[in-house]
mmCIF file of C-alpha atoms in Angstrom:
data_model
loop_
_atom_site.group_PDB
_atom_site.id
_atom_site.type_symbol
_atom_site.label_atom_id
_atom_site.label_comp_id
_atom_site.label_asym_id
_atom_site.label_seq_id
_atom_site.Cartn_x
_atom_site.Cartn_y
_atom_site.Cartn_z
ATOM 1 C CA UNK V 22 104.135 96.306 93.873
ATOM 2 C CA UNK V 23 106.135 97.355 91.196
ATOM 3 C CA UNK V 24 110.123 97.528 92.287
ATOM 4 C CA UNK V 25 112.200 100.297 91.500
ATOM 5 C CA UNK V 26 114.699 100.791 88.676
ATOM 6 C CA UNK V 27 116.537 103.299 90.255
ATOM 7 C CA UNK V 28 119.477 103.312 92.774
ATOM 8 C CA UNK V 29 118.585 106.091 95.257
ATOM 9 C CA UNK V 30 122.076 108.076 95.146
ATOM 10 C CA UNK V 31 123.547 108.255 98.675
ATOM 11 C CA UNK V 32 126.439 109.667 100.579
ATOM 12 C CA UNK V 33 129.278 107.349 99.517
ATOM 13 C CA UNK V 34 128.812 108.104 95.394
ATOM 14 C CA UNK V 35 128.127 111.400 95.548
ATOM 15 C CA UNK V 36 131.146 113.916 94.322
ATOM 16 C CA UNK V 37 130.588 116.170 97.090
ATOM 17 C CA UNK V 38 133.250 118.807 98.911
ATOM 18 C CA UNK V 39 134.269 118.107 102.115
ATOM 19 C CA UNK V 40 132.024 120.749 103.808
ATOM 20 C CA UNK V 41 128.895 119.597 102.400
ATOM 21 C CA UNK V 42 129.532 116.259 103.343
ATOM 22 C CA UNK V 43 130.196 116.581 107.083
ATOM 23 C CA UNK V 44 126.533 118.370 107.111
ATOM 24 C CA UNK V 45 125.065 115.485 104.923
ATOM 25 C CA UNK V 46 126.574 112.921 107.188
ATOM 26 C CA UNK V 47 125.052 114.730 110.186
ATOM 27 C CA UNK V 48 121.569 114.687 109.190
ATOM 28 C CA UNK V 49 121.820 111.130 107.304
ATOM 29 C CA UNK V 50 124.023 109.478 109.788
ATOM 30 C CA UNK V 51 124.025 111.323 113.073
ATOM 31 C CA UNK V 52 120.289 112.048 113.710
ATOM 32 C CA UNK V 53 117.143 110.667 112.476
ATOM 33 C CA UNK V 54 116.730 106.704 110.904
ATOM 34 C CA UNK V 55 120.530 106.935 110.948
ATOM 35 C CA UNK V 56 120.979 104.953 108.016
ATOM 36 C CA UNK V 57 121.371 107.058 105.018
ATOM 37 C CA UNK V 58 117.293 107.915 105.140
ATOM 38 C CA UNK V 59 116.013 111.247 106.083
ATOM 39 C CA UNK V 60 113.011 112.234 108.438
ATOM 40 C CA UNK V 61 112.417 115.810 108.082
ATOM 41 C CA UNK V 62 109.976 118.161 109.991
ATOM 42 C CA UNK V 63 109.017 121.357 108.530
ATOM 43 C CA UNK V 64 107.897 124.046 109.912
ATOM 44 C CA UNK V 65 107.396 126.837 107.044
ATOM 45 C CA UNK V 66 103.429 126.663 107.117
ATOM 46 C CA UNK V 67 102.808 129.490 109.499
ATOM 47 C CA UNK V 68 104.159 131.891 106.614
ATOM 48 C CA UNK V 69 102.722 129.789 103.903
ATOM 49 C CA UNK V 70 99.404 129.151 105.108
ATOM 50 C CA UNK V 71 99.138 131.622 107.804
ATOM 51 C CA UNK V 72 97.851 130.284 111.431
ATOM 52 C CA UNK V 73 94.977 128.452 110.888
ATOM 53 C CA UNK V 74 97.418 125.784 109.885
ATOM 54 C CA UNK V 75 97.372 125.436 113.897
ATOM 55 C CA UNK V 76 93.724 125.687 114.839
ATOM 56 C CA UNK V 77 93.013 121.917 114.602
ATOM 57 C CA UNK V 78 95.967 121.549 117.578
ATOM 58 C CA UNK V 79 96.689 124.958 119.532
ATOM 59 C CA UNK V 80 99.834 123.868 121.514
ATOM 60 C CA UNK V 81 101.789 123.394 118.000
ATOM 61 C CA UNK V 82 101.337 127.448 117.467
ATOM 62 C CA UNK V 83 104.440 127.787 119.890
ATOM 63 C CA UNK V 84 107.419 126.625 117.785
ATOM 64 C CA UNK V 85 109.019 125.505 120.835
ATOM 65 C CA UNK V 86 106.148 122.305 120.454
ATOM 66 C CA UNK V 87 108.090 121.642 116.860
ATOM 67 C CA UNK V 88 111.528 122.024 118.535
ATOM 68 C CA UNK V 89 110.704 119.154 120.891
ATOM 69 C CA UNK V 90 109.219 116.645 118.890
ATOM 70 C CA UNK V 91 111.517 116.951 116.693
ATOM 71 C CA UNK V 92 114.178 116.003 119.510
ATOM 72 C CA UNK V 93 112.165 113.816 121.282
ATOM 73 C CA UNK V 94 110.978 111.743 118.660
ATOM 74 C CA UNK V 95 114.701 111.819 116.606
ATOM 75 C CA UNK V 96 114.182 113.869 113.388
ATOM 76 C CA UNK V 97 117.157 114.245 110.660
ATOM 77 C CA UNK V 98 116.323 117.647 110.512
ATOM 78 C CA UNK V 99 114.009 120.577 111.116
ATOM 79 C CA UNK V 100 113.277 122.751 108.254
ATOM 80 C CA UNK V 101 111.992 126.578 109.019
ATOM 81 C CA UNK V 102 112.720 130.280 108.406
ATOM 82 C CA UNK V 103 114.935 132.931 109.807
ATOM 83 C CA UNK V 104 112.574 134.558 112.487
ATOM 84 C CA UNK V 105 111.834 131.110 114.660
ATOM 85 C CA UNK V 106 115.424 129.879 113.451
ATOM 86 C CA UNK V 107 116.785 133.004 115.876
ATOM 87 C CA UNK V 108 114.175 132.982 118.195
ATOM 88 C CA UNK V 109 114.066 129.154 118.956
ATOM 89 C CA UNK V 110 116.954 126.982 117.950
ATOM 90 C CA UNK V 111 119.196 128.404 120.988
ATOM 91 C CA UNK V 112 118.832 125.457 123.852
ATOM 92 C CA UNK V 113 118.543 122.811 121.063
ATOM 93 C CA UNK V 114 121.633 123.987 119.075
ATOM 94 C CA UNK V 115 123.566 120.766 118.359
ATOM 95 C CA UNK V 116 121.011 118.701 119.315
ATOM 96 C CA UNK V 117 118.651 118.744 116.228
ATOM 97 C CA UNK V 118 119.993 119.649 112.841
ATOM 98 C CA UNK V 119 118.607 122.840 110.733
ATOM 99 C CA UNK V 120 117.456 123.288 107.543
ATOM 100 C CA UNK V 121 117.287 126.720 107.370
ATOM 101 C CA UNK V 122 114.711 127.749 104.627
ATOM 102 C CA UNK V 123 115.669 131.262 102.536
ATOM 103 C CA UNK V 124 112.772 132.156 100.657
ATOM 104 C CA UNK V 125 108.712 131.876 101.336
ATOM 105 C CA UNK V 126 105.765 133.825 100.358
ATOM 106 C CA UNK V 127 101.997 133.946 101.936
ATOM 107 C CA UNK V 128 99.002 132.177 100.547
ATOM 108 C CA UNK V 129 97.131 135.548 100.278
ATOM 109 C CA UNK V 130 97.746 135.830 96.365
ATOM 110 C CA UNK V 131 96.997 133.294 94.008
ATOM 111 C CA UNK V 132 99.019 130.832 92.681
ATOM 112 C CA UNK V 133 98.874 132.044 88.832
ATOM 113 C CA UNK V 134 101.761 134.726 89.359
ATOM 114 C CA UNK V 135 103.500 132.582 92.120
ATOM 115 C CA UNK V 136 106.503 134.106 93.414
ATOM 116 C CA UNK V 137 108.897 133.151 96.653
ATOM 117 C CA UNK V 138 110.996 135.936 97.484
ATOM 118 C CA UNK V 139 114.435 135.800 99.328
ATOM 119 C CA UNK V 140 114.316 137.457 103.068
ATOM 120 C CA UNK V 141 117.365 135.025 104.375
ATOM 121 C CA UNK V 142 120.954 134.050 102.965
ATOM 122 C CA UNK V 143 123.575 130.761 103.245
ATOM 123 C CA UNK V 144 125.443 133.111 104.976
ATOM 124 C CA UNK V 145 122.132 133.388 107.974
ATOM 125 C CA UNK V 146 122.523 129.447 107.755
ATOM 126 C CA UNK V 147 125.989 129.499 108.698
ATOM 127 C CA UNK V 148 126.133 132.046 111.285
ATOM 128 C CA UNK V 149 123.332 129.861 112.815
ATOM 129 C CA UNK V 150 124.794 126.766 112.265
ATOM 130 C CA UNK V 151 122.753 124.993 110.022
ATOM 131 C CA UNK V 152 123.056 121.781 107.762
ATOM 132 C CA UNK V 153 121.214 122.843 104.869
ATOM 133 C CA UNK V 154 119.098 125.564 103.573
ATOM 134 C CA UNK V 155 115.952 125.744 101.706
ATOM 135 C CA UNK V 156 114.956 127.505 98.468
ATOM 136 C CA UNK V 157 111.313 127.073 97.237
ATOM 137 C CA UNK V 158 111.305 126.957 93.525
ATOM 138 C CA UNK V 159 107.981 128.034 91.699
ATOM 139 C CA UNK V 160 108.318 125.630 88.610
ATOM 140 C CA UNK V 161 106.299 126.792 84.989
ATOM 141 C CA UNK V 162 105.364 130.101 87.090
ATOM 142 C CA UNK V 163 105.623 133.165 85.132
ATOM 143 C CA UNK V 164 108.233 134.401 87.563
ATOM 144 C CA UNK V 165 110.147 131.525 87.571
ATOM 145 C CA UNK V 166 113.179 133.583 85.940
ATOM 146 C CA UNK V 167 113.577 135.743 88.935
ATOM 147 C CA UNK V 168 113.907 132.768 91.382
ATOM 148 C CA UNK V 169 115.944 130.964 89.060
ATOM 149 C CA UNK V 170 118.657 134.188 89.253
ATOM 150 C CA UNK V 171 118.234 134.290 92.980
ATOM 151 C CA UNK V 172 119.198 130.477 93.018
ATOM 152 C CA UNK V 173 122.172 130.743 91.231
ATOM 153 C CA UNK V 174 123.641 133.256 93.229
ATOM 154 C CA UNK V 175 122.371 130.792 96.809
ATOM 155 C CA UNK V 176 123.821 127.875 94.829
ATOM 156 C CA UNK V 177 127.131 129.534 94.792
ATOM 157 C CA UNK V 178 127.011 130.422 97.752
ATOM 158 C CA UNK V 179 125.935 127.075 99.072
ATOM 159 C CA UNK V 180 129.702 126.030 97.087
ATOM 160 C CA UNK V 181 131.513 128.551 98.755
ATOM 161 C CA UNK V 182 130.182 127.600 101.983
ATOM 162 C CA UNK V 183 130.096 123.940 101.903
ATOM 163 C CA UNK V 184 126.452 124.411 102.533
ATOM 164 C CA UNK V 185 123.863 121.256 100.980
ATOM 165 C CA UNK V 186 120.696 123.331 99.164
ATOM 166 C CA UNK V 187 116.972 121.350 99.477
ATOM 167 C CA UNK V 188 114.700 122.517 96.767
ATOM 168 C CA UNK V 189 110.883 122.731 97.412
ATOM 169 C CA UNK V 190 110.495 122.139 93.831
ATOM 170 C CA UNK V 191 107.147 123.268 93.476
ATOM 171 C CA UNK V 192 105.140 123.711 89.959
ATOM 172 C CA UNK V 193 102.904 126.053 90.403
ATOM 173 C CA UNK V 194 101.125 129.280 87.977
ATOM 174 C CA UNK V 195 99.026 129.640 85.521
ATOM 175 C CA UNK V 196 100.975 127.822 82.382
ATOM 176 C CA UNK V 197 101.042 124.672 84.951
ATOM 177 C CA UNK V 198 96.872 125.127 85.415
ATOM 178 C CA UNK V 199 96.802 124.978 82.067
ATOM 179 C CA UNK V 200 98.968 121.744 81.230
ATOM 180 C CA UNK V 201 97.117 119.411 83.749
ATOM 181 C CA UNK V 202 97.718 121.256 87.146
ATOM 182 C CA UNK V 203 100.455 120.937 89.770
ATOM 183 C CA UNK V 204 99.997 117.845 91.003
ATOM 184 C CA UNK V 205 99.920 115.719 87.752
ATOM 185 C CA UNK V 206 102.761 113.392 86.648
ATOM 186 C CA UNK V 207 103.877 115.937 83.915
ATOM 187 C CA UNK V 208 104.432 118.336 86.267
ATOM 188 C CA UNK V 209 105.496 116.355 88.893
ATOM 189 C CA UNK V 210 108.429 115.003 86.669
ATOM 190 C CA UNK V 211 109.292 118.195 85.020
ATOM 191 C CA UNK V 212 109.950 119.496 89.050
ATOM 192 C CA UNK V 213 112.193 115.997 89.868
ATOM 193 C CA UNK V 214 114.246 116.881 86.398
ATOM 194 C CA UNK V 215 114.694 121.114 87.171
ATOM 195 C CA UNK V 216 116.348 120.085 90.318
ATOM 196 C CA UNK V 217 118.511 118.108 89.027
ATOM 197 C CA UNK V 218 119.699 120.929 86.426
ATOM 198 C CA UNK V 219 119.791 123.637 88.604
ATOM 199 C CA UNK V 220 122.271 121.554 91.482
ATOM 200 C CA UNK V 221 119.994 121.108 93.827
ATOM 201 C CA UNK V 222 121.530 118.347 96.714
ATOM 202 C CA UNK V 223 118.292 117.181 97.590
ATOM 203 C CA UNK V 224 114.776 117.520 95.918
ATOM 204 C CA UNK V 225 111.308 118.093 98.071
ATOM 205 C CA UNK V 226 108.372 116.656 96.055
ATOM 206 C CA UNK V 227 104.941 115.366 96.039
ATOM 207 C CA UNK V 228 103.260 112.511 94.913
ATOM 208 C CA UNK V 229 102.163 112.504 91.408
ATOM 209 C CA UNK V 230 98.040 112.015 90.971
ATOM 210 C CA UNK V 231 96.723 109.976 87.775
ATOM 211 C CA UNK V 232 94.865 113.181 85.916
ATOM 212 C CA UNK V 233 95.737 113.084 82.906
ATOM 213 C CA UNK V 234 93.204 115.544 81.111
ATOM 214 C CA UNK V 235 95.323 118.669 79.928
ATOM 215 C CA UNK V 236 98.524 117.600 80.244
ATOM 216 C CA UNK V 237 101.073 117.639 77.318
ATOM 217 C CA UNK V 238 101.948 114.526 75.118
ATOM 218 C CA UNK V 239 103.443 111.795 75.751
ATOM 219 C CA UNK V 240 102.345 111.976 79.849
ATOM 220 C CA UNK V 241 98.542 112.115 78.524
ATOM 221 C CA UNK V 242 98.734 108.629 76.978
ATOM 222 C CA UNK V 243 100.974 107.051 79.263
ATOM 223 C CA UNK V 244 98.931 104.547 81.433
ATOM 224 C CA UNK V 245 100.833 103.842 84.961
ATOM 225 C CA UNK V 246 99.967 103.324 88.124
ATOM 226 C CA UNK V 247 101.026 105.275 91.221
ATOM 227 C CA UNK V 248 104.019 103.335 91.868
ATOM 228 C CA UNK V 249 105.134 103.739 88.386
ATOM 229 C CA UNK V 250 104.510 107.473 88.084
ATOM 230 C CA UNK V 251 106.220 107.697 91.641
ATOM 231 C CA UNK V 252 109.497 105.748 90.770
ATOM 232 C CA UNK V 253 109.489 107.757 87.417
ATOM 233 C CA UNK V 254 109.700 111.095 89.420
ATOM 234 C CA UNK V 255 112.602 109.422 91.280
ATOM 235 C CA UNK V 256 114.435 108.455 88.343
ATOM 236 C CA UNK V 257 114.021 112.366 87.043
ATOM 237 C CA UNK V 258 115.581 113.797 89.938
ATOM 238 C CA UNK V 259 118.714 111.036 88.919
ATOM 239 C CA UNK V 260 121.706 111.904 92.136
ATOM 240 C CA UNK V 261 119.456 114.285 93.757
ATOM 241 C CA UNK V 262 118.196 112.744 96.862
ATOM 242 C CA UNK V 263 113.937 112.744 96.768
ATOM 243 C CA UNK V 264 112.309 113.588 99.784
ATOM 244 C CA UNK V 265 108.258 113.494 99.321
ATOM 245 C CA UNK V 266 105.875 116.053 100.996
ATOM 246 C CA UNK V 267 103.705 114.279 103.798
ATOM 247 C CA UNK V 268 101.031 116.437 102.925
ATOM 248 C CA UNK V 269 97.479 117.315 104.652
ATOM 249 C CA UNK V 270 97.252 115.539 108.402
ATOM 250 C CA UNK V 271 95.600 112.484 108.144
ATOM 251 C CA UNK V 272 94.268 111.091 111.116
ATOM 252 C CA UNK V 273 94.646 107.122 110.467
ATOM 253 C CA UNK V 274 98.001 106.130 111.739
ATOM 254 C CA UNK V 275 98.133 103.845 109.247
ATOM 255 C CA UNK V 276 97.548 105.578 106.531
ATOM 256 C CA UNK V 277 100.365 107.604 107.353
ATOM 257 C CA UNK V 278 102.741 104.626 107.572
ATOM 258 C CA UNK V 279 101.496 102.916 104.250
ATOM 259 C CA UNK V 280 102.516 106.212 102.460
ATOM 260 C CA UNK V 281 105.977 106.149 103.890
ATOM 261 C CA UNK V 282 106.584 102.290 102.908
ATOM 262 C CA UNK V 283 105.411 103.343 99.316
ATOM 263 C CA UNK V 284 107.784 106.499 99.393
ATOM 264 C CA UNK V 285 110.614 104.309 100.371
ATOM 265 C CA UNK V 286 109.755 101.747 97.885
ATOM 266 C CA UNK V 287 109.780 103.237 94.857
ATOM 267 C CA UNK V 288 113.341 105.152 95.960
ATOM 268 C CA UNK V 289 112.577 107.511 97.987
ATOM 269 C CA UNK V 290 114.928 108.975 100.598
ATOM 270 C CA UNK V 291 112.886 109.955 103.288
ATOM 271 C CA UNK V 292 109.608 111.980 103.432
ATOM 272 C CA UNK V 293 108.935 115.542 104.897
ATOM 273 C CA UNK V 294 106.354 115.129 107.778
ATOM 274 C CA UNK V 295 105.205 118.572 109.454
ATOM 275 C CA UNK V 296 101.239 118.693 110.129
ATOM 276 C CA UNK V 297 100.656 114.707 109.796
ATOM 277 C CA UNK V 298 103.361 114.767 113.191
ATOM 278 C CA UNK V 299 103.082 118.139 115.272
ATOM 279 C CA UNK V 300 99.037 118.488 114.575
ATOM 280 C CA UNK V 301 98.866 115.250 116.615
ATOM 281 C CA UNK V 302 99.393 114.773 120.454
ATOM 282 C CA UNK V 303 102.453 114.864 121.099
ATOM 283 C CA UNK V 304 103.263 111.879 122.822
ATOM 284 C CA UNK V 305 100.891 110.340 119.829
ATOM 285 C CA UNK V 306 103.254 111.973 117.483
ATOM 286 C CA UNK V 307 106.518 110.754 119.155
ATOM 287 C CA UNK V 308 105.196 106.847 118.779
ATOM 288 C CA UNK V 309 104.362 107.698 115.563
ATOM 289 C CA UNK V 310 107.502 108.828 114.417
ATOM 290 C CA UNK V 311 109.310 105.895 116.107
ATOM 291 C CA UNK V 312 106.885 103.410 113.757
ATOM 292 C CA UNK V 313 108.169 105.982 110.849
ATOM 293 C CA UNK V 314 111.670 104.985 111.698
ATOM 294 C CA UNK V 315 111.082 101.153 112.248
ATOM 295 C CA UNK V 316 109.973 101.524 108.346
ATOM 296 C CA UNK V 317 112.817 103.681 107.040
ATOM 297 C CA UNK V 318 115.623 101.183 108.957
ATOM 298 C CA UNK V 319 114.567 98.570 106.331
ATOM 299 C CA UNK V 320 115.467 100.745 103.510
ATOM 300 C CA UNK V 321 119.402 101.606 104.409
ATOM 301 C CA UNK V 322 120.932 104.394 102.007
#
């Protein structure tokens, strides 16, 4: 497998302020892996997919499921919005890490005019004692310039509050349809290279696919394979930390492990696991996310 030919930025050369990087080391350091990787559990799907998201396992409706499995089985973090951030964090306070996310929008329109509105502030995030928040950024939509001007104003806040911002850099709309769809390489890359321009701290993204039909010049001739389009997306995002998007639950084990090794190996920093871990048993998902760790350990930050 091809190696990568980027240095995954990490704590120690990054010119962060203090604030920012006591609530880095907390999630890198003090919870999860705890070795400069991050293990993330999200928890935003009930507002972005609605609640069938939770048919397949009924016990993971109650947040309070996501709360413990993300203690029990040692997450970095747990990334959700401001309603179950009130209503659930109290007893576990301290004791697993919060990403609180700021903006969010239901599936119920389509994606062509995608648009994430605010409904929380850094200011919510510090008052409930978060490490990070969360801003979902509709790449190529054709509302893109009214998230942009909501994220500058979060990103200064995020400075004045010593507060670390995670972009769901997401392409998404019509324009993106039209230029090979959201989940080509193209798009992909152009999402790894807006977070880096718009100060993002760390970078949510997913995989890039191999379609190829649509897209603009030069991605349409260029002939890689997924570790190469994978490492190029981590290379675009330069000293923003890459997390990738565990996606749809798959039920092989694995499967699921495989795609964290490749993550990892092509510079990753961690991954964002939310239905692959709390749509499984949870003592299943626990020994799961131990194996996860055994993997990340390898791959020290």
């Amino acid at each position: 497998m091809q190696a990568p030919t980027h240095t995954a930025p990490t704590l120690a050369t990054l010119d962060l302020p203090p604030g920012k990087r006591t609530r880095l080391q907390r999630m890198l350091y003090g919870h999860g892996p705890g070795n400069g990787t991050l293990l993330v559990l999200p928890l935003d799907q009930g507002l972005e997919h609605g609640p069938t998201d939770f048919f397949p396992h009924p016990p993971a409706l109650d947040p309070s499921y996501q709360f413990r499995l993300a203690e029990a089985g040692g997450f970095s973090a747990i990334a959700l919005g401001i309603g179950l951030a009130q209503k659930y964090i109290g007893e576990y306070a301290g004791r697993v890490p919060l990403i609180l996310k700021l903006n969010g929008k239901t599936n119920i329109p389509g994606d062509g005019d995608a648009t994430s509105p605010q409904f929380a502030s850094v200011e919510d995030a510090v008052r409930l004692g978060a490490d990070a928040v969360g801003y979902t950024l509709y790449v190529g939509s054709p509302r893109q310039h009214d998230e942009l001007r909501q994220l500058r104003q979060v990103r200064e806040d995020c400075d004045r509050y010593g507060m670390p911002l995670v972009l769901w850099s997401y392409p998404r709309g019509s324009a993106i349809d039209a230029r090979g769809g959201k989940g080509s390489l193209y798009a992909q890359d152009y999402a790894a290279r807006v977070a880096l321009e718009v100060g993002a701290d760390i970078v949510k993204l997913h995989e890039p696919d191999d379609r190829r039909d649509g897209v603009p010049g030069p991605y349409a001739s260029l002939d890689e394979d997924a570790a190469g389009r994978t490492s190029r997306v981590v290379r675009s995002a330069g000293r923003t930390i890459v997390l990738f998007s565990g996606g749809e639950k798959n039920d092989d084990d694995d499967a699921v492990l495989r795609k964290v090794e490749f993550y990892m190996q092509q510079g990753a920093t961690g991954v964002m696991f939310g239905r692959n871990m709390w749509l499984r048993p949870f003592e299943q998902a626990v020994a799961l996310t131990r194996q996860v760790h055994e993997i990340m350990q390898r791959y020290s930050r």
